[in-house]
Tab-separated table of C-alpha atoms in Angstrom:
chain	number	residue	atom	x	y	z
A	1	UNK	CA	0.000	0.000	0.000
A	2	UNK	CA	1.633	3.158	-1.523
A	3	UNK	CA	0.655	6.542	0.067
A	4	UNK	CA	0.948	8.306	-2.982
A	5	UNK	CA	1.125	7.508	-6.673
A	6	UNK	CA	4.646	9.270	-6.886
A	7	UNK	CA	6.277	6.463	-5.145
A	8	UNK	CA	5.048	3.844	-8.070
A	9	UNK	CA	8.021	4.417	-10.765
A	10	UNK	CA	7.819	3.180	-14.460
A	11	UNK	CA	10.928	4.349	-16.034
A	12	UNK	CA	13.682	7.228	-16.067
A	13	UNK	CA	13.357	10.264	-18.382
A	14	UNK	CA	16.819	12.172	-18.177
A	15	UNK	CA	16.955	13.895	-14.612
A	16	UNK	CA	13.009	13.106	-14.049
A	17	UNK	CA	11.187	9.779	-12.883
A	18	UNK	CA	8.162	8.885	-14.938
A	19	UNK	CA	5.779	7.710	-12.012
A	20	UNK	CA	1.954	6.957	-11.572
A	21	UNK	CA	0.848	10.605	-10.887
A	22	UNK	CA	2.971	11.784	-14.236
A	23	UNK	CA	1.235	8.888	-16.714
A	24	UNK	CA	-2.269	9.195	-15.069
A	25	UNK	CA	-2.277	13.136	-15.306
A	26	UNK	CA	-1.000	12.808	-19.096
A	27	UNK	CA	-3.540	9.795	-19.528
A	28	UNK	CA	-6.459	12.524	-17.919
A	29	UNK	CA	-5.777	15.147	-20.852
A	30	UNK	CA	-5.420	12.839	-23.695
A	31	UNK	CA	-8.830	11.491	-22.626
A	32	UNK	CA	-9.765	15.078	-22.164
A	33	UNK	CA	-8.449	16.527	-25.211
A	34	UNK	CA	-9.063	13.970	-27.985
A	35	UNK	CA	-12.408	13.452	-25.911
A	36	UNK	CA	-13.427	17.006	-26.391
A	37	UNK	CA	-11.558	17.302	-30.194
A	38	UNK	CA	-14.095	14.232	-31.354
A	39	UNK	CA	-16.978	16.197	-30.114
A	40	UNK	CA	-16.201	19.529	-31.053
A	41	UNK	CA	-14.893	18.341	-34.327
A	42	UNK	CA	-19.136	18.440	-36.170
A	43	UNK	CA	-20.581	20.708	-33.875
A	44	UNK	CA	-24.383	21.510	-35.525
A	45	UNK	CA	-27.300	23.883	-35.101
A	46	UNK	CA	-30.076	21.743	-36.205
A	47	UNK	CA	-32.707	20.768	-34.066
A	48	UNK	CA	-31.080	17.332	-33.225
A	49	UNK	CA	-27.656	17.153	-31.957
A	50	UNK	CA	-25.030	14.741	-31.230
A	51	UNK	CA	-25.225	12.752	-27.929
A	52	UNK	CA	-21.515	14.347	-27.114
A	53	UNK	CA	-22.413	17.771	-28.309
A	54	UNK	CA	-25.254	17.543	-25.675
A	55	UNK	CA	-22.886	16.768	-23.179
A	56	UNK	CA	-20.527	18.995	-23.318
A	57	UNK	CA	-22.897	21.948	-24.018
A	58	UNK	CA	-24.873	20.431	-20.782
A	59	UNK	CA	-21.732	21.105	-18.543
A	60	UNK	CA	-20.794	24.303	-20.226
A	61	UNK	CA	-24.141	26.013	-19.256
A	62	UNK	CA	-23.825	24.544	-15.641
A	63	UNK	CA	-20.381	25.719	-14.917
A	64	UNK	CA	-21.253	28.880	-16.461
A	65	UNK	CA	-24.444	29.444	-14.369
A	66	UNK	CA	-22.371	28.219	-11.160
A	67	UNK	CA	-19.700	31.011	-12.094
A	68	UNK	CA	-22.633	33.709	-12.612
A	69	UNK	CA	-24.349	32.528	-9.353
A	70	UNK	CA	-20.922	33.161	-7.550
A	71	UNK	CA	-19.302	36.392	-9.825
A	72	UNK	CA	-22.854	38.341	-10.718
A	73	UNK	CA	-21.267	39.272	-14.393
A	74	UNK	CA	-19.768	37.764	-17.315
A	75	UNK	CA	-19.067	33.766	-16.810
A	76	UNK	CA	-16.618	33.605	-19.895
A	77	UNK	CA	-14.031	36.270	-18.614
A	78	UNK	CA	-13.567	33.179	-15.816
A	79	UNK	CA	-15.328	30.310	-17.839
A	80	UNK	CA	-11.865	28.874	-19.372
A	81	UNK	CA	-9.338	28.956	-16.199
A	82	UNK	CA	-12.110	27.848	-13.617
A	83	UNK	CA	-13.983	25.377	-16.174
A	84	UNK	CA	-10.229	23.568	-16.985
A	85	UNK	CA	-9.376	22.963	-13.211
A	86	UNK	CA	-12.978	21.793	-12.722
A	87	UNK	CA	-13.089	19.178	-15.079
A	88	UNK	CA	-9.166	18.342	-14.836
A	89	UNK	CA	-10.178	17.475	-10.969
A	90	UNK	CA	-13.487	16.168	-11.800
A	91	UNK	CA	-12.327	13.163	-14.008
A	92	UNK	CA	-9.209	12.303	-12.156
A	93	UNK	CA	-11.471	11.872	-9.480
A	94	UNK	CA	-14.055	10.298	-11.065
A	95	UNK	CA	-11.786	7.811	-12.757
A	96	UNK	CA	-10.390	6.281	-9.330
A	97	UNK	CA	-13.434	3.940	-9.574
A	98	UNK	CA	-11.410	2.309	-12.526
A	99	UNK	CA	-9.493	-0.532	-11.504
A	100	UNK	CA	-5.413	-0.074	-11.573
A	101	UNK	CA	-6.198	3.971	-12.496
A	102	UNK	CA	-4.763	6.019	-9.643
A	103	UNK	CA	-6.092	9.326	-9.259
A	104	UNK	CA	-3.097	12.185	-10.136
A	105	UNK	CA	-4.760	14.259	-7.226
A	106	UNK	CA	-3.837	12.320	-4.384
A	107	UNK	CA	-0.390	13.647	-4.781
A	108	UNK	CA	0.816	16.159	-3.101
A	109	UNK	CA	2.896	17.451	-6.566
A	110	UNK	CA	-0.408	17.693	-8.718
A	111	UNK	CA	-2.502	19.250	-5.843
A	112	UNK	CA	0.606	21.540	-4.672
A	113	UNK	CA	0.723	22.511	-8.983
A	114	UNK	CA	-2.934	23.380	-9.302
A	115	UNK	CA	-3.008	26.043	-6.342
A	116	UNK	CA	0.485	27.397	-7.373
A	117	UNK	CA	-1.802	27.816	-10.628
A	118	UNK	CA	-4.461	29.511	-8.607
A	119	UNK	CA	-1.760	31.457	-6.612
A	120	UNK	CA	-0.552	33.118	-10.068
A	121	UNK	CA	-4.224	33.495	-11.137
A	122	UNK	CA	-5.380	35.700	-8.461
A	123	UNK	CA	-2.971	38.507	-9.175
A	124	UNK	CA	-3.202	38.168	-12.715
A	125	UNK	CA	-7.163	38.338	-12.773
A	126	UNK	CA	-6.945	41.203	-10.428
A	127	UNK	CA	-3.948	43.286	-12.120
A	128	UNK	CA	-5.988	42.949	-15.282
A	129	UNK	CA	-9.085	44.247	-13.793
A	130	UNK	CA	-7.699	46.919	-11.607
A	131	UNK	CA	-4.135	47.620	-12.368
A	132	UNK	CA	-1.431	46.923	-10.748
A	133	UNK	CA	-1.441	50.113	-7.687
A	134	UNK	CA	-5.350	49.226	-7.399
A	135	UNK	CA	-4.010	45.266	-6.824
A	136	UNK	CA	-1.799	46.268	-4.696
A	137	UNK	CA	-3.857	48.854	-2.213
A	138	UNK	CA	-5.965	46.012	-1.533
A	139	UNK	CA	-3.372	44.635	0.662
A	140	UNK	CA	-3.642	47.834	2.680
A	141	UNK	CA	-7.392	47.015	3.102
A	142	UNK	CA	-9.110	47.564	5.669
A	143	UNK	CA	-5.544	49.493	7.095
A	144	UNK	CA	-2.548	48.930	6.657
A	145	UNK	CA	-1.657	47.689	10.015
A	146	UNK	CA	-3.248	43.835	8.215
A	147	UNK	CA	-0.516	44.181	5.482
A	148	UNK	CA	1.429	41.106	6.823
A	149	UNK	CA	-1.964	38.792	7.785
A	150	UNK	CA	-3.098	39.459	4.080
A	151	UNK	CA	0.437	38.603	2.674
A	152	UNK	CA	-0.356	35.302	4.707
A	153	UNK	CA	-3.019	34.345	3.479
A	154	UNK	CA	-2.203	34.364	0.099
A	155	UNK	CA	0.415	31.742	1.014
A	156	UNK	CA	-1.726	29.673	3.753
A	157	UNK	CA	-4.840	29.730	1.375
A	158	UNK	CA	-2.832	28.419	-0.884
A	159	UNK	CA	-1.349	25.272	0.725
A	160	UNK	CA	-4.722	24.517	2.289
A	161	UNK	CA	-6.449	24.636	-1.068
A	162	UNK	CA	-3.643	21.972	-2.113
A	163	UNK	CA	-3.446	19.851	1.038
A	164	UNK	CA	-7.543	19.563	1.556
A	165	UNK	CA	-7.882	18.096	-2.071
A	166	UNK	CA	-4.522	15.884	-1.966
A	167	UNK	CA	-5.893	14.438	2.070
A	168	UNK	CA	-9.557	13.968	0.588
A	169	UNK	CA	-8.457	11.960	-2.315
A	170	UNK	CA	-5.855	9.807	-0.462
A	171	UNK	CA	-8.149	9.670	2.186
A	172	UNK	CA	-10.331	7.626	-0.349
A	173	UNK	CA	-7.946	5.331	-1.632
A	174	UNK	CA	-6.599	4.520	1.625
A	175	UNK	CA	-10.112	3.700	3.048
A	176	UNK	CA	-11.076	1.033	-0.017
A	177	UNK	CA	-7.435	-0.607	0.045
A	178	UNK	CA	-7.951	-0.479	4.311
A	179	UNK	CA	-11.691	-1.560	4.046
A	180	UNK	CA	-10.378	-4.401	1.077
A	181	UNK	CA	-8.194	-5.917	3.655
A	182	UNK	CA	-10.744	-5.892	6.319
A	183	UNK	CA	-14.033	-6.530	5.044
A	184	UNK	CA	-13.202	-7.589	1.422
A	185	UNK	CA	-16.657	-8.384	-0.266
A	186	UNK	CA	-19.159	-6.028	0.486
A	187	UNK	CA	-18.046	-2.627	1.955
A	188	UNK	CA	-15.305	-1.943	-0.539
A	189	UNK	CA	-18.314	-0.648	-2.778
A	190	UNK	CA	-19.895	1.576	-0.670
A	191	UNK	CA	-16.578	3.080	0.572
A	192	UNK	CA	-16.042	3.388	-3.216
A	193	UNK	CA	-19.519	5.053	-4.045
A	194	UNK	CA	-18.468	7.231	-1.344
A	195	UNK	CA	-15.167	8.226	-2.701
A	196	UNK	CA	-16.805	9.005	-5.955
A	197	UNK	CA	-19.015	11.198	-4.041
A	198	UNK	CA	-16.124	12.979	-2.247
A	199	UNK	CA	-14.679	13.429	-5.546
A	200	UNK	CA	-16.887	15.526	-7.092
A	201	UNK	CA	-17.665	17.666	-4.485
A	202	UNK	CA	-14.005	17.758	-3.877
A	203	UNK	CA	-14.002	19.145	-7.697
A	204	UNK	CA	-16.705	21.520	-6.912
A	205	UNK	CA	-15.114	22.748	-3.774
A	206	UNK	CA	-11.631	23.554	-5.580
A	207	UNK	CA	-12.753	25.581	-8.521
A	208	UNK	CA	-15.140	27.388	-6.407
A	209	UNK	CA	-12.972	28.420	-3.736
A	210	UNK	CA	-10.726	29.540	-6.743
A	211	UNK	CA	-13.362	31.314	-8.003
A	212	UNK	CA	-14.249	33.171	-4.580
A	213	UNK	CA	-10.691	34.104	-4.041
A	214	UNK	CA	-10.274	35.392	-7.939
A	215	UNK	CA	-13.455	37.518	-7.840
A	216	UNK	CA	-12.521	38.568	-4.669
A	217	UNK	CA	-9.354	40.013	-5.819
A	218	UNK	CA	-11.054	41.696	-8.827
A	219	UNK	CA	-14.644	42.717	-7.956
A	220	UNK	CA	-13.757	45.034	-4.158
A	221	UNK	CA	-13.043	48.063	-6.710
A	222	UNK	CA	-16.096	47.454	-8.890
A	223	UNK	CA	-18.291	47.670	-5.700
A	224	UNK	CA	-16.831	50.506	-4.860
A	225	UNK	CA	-17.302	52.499	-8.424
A	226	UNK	CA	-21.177	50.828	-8.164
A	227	UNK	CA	-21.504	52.643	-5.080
A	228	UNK	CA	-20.454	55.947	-5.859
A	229	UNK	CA	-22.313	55.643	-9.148
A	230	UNK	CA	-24.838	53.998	-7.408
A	231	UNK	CA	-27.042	57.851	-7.536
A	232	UNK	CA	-27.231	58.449	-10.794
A	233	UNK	CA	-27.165	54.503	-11.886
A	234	UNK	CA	-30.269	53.805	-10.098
A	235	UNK	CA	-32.803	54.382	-12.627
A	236	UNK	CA	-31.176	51.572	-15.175
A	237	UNK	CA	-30.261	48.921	-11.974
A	238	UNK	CA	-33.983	49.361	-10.628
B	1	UNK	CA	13.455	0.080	24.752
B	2	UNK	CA	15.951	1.242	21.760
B	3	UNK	CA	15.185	4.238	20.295
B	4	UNK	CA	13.370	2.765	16.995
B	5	UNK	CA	11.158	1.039	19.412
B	6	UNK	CA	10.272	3.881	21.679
B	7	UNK	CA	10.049	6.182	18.081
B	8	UNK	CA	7.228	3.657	16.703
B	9	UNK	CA	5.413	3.482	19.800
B	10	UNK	CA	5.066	6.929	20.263
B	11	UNK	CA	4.246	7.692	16.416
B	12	UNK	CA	1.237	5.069	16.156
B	13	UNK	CA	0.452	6.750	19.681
B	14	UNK	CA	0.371	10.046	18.592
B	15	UNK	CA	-1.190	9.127	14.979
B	16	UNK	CA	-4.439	7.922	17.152
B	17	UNK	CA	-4.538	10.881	18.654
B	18	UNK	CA	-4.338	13.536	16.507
B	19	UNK	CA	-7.515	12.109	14.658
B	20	UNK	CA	-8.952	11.299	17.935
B	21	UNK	CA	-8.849	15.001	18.912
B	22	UNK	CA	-8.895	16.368	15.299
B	23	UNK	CA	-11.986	15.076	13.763
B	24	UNK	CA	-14.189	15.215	16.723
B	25	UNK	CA	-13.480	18.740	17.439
B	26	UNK	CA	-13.895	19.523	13.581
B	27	UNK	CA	-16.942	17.360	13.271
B	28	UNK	CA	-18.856	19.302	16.226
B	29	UNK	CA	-18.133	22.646	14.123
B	30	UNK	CA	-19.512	21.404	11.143
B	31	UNK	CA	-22.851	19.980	12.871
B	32	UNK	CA	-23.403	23.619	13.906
B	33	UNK	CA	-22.655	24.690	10.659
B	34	UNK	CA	-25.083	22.517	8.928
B	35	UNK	CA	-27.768	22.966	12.247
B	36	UNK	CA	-27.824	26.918	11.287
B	37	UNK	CA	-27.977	26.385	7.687
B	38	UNK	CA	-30.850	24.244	8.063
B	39	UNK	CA	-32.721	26.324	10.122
B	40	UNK	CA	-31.958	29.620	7.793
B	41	UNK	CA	-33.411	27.025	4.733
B	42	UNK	CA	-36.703	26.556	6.820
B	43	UNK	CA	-36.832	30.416	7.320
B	44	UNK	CA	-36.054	30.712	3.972
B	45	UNK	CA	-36.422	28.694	1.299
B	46	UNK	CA	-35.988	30.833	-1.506
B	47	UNK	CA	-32.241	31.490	-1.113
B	48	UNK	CA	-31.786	27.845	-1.110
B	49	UNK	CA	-28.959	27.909	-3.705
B	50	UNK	CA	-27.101	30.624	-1.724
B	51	UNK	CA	-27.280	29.052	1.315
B	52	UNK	CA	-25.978	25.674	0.143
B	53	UNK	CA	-23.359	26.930	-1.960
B	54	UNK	CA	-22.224	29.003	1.158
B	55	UNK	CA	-22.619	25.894	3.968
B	56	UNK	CA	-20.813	24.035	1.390
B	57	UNK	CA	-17.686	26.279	0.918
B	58	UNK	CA	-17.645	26.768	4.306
B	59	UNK	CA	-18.064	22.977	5.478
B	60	UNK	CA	-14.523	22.674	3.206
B	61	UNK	CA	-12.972	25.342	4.840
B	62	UNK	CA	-13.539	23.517	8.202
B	63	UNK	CA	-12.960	20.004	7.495
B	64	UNK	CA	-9.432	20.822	6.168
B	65	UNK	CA	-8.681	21.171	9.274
B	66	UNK	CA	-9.806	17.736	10.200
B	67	UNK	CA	-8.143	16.706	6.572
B	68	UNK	CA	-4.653	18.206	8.242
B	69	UNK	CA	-5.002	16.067	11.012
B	70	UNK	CA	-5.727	12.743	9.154
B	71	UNK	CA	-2.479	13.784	6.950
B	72	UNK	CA	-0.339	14.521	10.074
B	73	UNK	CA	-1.708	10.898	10.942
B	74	UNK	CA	-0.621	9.297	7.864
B	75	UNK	CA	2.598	10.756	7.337
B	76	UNK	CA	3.670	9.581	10.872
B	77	UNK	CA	1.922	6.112	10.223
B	78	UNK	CA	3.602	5.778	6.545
B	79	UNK	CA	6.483	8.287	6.157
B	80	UNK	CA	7.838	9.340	9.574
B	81	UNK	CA	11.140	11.156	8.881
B	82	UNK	CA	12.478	9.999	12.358
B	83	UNK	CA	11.804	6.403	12.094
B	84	UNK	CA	13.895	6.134	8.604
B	85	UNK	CA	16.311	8.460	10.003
B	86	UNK	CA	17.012	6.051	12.969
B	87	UNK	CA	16.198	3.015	10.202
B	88	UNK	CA	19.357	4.275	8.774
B	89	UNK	CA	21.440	5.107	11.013
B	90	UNK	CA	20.928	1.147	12.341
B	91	UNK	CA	21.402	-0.112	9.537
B	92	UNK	CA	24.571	1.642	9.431
């Protein structure tokens, strides 16, 4: 019983190990990729569609209504970063029901590389939307004396995001190879139904909390500008 | 008692209890979590949506805690530094 995928080694690639984590992540896209390129490939209008078409325009509308729900304003400006870690997580999650397929997110490196992705996003998305001294003075906010807790929490938001999706998903596998050896013919598959559970809301949880913290860095100005134009706005909000 | 002894007894020790304490402790904040969100959702079921999307982000944020302890657990279960540092040095 391996507590991580990185520890299962296939073969040596100049200075770098090819392990589990590396293959499964790779397998993951391909399956995304060429998944989505087959699809997308005769996309239609007419009044019947593809069955794949349907199903990728089915979870396009919901993760653009979940980013609307959360944001209040244009999904698409967030749709492609926030969409891609979503369904990255989602079906390495979802495929840990397969047997032999371990899931790339109960490593620590794959976890650790999708909030150092989300670590670089937040000051991106909020440079872009209020330039860089606007970015910046919300550090000093609400005074400047919380300068060095809101340096923090960049960094501790950050390993947490990594750490509770890496401990959920090991978590998971640990439990079915613990309940295996225990109670082998019965439990396994609810511990397993369970994990699949835990995985997507695990999924859910990640992008969303990316989300929050990404709108959060770009929206504090826009509320502001609402409310000082909030006077002679309010005929058009109303 | 050599020290490799004393250093496994003590981690398995110590791995017990940092779930025992961490999850119930985390688990009793979440059941008051989910208590008031229920009640808000029979006061007001309209903002359903909000209200679950909020218990739920916040029901993460509080069972990572619980999710560090477990890890804490593991690593001193499966990959305790001091027990392959003193592995080593024996072997040596």
């Amino acid at each position: 019983m391996t507590i991580t995928p990185d520890a299962i080694v296939y073969g040596q690639l100049g200075p770098f190990a090819i392990n589990a984590t590396l293959v499964f992540s790779w397998v993951v896209m391909a399956l995304l990729v060429v998944g989505s390129w087959l699809v997308t490939r005769r996309l239609s209008t007419a009044a019947s569609v593809s069955r794949g078409q349907l199903l990728l325009e089915i979870v396009l509308t919901t993760i653009r209504r979940q980013i609307r729900d959360v944001v209040d304003e244009d999904p698409d400006r967030y749709l492609p970063f926030i969409g891609t870690l979503f369904l990255f997580i989602l079906v390495c999650n979802v495929l840990a029901i397969v047997p032999g397929f371990r899931p790339p997110t109960g490593s620590v490196s794959t976890t650790s590389a999708l909030a150092l992705c989300v670590f670089v996003a937040v000051p991106a998305f909020g440079i872009a939307s209020r330039g860089l001294g606007g970015y910046l003075k919300s550090y000093l906010r609400p005074t400047p004396l919380m300068l060095p807790f809101n340096l923090l929490g960049e960094v501790t938001r950050t390993i947490s995001l990594s750490i509770r999706l890496f401990g959920n998903m090991m978590s998971g596998t640990m439990i079915a190879a613990v309940a295996l050896a225990i109670a082998p013919l019965f439990f396994p598959i609810i511990m397993n139904a369970l994990g699949l559970l835990i995985g997507v809301i695990q999924a859910y949880i990640f992008s969303i909390l990316a989300l929050v913290f990404i709108a959060s860095a770009t929206q504090a100005h826009e509320e502001q500008a609402a409310r000082t134009n909030h006077s002679e706005k309010e005929g058009t909000h109303g | 008692m050599d020290s490799a002894e004393l250093i496994g007894m003590i981690s398995i020790i110590m791995a017990g209890a940092t779930v025992g304490i961490g999850a119930p402790i985390t688990a009793i904040g979440e059941g008051w979590a989910v208590s008031r969100a229920m009640s808000a959702l029979a006061q007001q079921p309209d903002a359903a949506p909000v209200i679950s999307r909020t218990l739920f982000i916040g029901l993460a944020m509080t069972e990572s805690s619980a999710i560090y302890c477990f890890v804490v657990s593991m690593i001193l279960i499966f990959a305790n530094p001091f027990w392959n540092y003193f592995a080593g040095l024996a072997g040596a």
